[in-house]
């Protein structure tokens, strides 16, 4: 299957920004709620799965049509998003 590169770049950019904003908002919520240890990370992983499910619905059930990697690309939280979550979590926790 062939992909049109400008569309792939736009789609990956939107997926990245959605994941980034989700991790920042969830980090703020975990910090405000005072969650510690595994509870905070559980909220992060739940939010990642929820946002991935919403992106999957937005792709009409076939993300491989829009991004190379398909559903793996949607579910992968990314190292930079985990660090953003931790940064915002500690900022709002303190």
Coordinates of N, CA and C in Angstrom, one line a residue:
X1 N 0.8 -1.2 0.0 CA 0.0 0.0 0.0 C 0.9 1.2 0.0
X2 N 0.6 2.2 -0.8 CA 1.3 3.4 -1.0 C 0.7 4.5 -0.1
X3 N 1.6 5.3 0.4 CA 1.2 6.4 1.3 C 1.6 7.7 0.6
X4 N 0.8 8.7 0.7 CA 1.2 10.1 0.2 C 1.9 10.8 1.3
X5 N 3.2 11.0 1.2 CA 4.1 11.5 2.3 C 3.5 12.8 3.0
X6 N 3.0 13.8 2.3 CA 2.5 15.0 3.0 C 1.4 14.6 4.0
X7 N 0.5 13.7 3.5 CA -0.6 13.3 4.4 C -0.2 12.5 5.6
X8 N 0.9 11.7 5.4 CA 1.4 10.9 6.5 C 2.0 11.8 7.5
X9 N 2.7 12.8 7.1 CA 3.3 13.8 8.0 C 2.3 14.5 8.8
X10 N 1.2 14.9 8.1 CA 0.1 15.6 8.8 C -0.6 14.7 9.8
X11 N -0.8 13.5 9.4 CA -1.5 12.5 10.3 C -0.6 12.2 11.5
X12 N 0.7 12.0 11.3 CA 1.5 11.7 12.5 C 1.7 12.9 13.4
X13 N 1.7 14.1 12.8 CA 1.7 15.3 13.6 C 0.5 15.4 14.5
X14 N -0.6 15.1 13.9 CA -1.9 15.2 14.7 C -1.9 14.2 15.8
X15 N -1.4 13.0 15.5 CA -1.4 11.9 16.5 C -0.4 12.3 17.6
X16 N 0.7 12.8 17.2 CA 1.7 13.2 18.2 C 1.2 14.3 19.1
X17 N 0.5 15.3 18.6 CA 0.0 16.4 19.4 C -1.1 15.9 20.3
X18 N -1.9 15.0 19.8 CA -3.0 14.5 20.6 C -2.4 13.7 21.8
X19 N -1.4 12.9 21.6 CA -0.8 12.1 22.6 C -0.1 13.1 23.6
X20 N 0.6 14.1 23.1 CA 1.3 15.1 24.0 C 0.3 15.8 24.9
X21 N -0.8 16.3 24.3 CA -1.7 17.0 25.1 C -2.4 16.1 26.1
X22 N -2.7 14.9 25.7 CA -3.3 14.0 26.7 C -2.4 13.7 27.8
X23 N -1.1 13.5 27.5 CA -0.1 13.2 28.6 C 0.0 14.4 29.5
X24 N 0.0 15.6 29.0 CA 0.1 16.8 29.8 C -1.1 17.0 30.7
X25 N -2.3 16.9 30.1 CA -3.5 17.0 30.9 C -3.7 15.9 32.0
X26 N -3.3 14.7 31.6 CA -3.4 13.6 32.6 C -2.3 13.8 33.7
X27 N -1.2 14.3 33.4 CA -0.2 14.6 34.4 C -0.6 15.7 35.3
X28 N -1.3 16.7 34.8 CA -1.8 17.7 35.7 C -2.9 17.2 36.6
X29 N -3.8 16.3 36.0 CA -4.9 15.7 36.8 C -4.3 14.8 37.9
X30 N -3.3 14.0 37.6 CA -2.7 13.2 38.6 C -2.0 14.0 39.7
X31 N -1.3 15.1 39.3 CA -0.7 15.9 40.3 C -1.7 16.6 41.2
X32 N -2.8 17.1 40.6 CA -3.8 17.8 41.4 C -4.5 16.8 42.4
X33 N -4.7 15.6 41.9 CA -5.4 14.6 42.7 C -4.4 14.0 43.8
X34 N -3.1 14.3 43.7 CA -2.2 13.8 44.6 C -1.9 12.3 44.5
X35 N -2.0 11.8 43.3 CA -1.7 10.4 43.1 C -0.2 10.1 43.2
X36 N 0.1 9.0 43.7 CA 1.5 8.6 43.9 C 1.8 7.2 43.3
X37 N 3.0 7.0 43.0 CA 3.5 5.7 42.5 C 2.7 5.1 41.4
X38 N 2.2 3.9 41.6 CA 1.6 3.1 40.5 C 0.2 3.7 40.1
X39 N -0.4 4.4 41.0 CA -1.7 4.9 40.7 C -1.6 6.0 39.6
X40 N -0.6 6.8 39.7 CA -0.4 7.9 38.7 C 0.0 7.3 37.3
X41 N 0.8 6.3 37.3 CA 1.2 5.6 36.1 C 0.0 4.8 35.5
X42 N -0.9 4.3 36.4 CA -2.0 3.6 35.9 C -3.0 4.6 35.2
X43 N -3.1 5.8 35.7 CA -3.9 6.8 35.1 C -3.3 7.2 33.7
X44 N -2.0 7.3 33.7 CA -1.3 7.6 32.4 C -1.6 6.5 31.3
X45 N -1.4 5.3 31.7 CA -1.6 4.2 30.7 C -3.1 4.0 30.4
X46 N -4.0 4.3 31.3 CA -5.4 4.3 31.0 C -5.8 5.4 30.0
X47 N -5.2 6.6 30.2 CA -5.5 7.7 29.3 C -4.9 7.4 28.0
X48 N -3.7 6.8 27.9 CA -3.1 6.5 26.7 C -4.0 5.5 25.9
X49 N -4.5 4.5 26.5 CA -5.4 3.5 25.9 C -6.7 4.2 25.4
X50 N -7.2 5.0 26.3 CA -8.4 5.7 25.9 C -8.2 6.6 24.7
X51 N -7.1 7.4 24.7 CA -6.9 8.3 23.5 C -6.6 7.5 22.3
X52 N -5.9 6.3 22.5 CA -5.7 5.4 21.3 C -7.0 4.9 20.7
X53 N -7.9 4.5 21.6 CA -9.2 4.0 21.2 C -10.0 5.1 20.4
X54 N -9.9 6.4 20.9 CA -10.6 7.4 20.2 C -9.9 7.8 18.9
X55 N -8.6 7.7 18.8 CA -8.0 7.9 17.5 C -8.3 6.7 16.6
X56 N -8.4 5.5 17.1 CA -8.8 4.4 16.3 C -10.2 4.6 15.7
X57 N -11.1 5.1 16.5 CA -12.5 5.4 16.0 C -12.4 6.5 15.0
X58 N -11.6 7.5 15.2 CA -11.4 8.6 14.3 C -10.9 8.1 12.9
X59 N -10.1 7.0 12.9 CA -9.6 6.4 11.7 C -10.6 5.4 11.1
X60 N -11.7 5.3 11.7 CA -12.8 4.5 11.2 C -12.4 3.0 11.3
X61 N -11.6 2.6 12.3 CA -11.3 1.2 12.5 C -10.1 0.7 11.7
X62 N -9.5 1.5 10.8 CA -8.4 1.0 10.0 C -7.3 2.1 10.0
X63 N -6.5 2.2 11.0 CA -5.5 3.2 11.1 C -4.3 2.9 10.1
X64 N -4.2 1.7 9.6 CA -3.2 1.4 8.6 C -3.4 2.2 7.3
X65 N -4.6 2.7 7.1 CA -4.9 3.5 5.9 C -4.3 4.9 6.0
X66 N -4.0 5.3 7.2 CA -3.7 6.7 7.5 C -2.2 6.9 7.9
X67 N -1.7 5.9 8.7 CA -0.3 6.0 9.1 C 0.4 4.6 8.9
X68 N 1.7 4.6 8.5 CA 2.4 3.4 8.5 C 2.6 2.9 10.0
X69 N 2.4 1.6 10.2 CA 2.5 1.1 11.5 C 1.1 0.7 12.1
X70 N 0.1 1.3 11.6 CA -1.3 1.0 12.0 C -1.6 1.2 13.4
X71 N -2.2 0.3 14.1 CA -2.6 0.4 15.5 C -1.5 0.5 16.4
X72 N -0.3 -0.1 16.1 CA 0.9 0.0 16.9 C 1.3 1.5 17.1
X73 N 1.2 2.2 16.0 CA 1.5 3.7 16.1 C 0.5 4.4 17.0
X74 N -0.7 4.0 17.0 CA -1.7 4.7 17.9 C -1.5 4.3 19.4
X75 N -1.1 3.1 19.7 CA -1.0 2.7 21.1 C 0.3 3.1 21.7
X76 N 1.4 3.2 20.9 CA 2.7 3.5 21.5 C 2.7 4.9 22.1
X77 N 2.9 5.0 23.5 CA 2.8 6.3 24.1 C 4.0 7.2 23.8
X78 N 5.1 6.6 23.5 CA 6.3 7.4 23.2 C 7.1 7.9 24.4
X79 N 8.4 7.8 24.4 CA 9.2 8.2 25.5 C 9.0 9.6 25.9
X80 N 8.9 10.5 24.9 CA 8.8 12.0 25.2 C 7.5 12.3 25.8
X81 N 6.4 11.5 25.5 CA 5.2 11.8 26.2 C 5.2 11.3 27.6
X82 N 5.9 10.2 27.9 CA 6.0 9.8 29.3 C 6.8 10.8 30.1
X83 N 7.8 11.4 29.5 CA 8.6 12.4 30.2 C 7.8 13.7 30.4
X84 N 6.9 14.0 29.5 CA 6.1 15.2 29.6 C 5.1 14.9 30.7
X85 N 4.5 13.7 30.8 CA 3.6 13.3 31.9 C 4.3 13.5 33.2
X86 N 5.5 12.9 33.3 CA 6.2 13.0 34.6 C 6.5 14.4 35.0
X87 N 6.9 15.3 34.1 CA 7.2 16.7 34.4 C 6.0 17.4 34.9
X88 N 4.9 17.3 34.2 CA 3.6 18.0 34.6 C 3.1 17.4 35.9
X89 N 3.2 16.1 36.0 CA 2.7 15.4 37.3 C 3.5 16.0 38.5
X90 N 4.8 16.1 38.4 CA 5.6 16.6 39.5 C 5.3 18.1 39.7
X91 N 5.1 18.8 38.6 CA 4.9 20.2 38.8 C 3.6 20.5 39.5
X92 N 2.5 19.8 39.2 CA 1.2 20.0 39.8 C 1.1 19.3 41.2
X93 N 1.9 18.3 41.4 CA 1.9 17.6 42.7 C 2.6 18.5 43.7
X94 N 3.6 19.2 43.3 CA 4.3 20.1 44.3 C 3.6 21.4 44.5

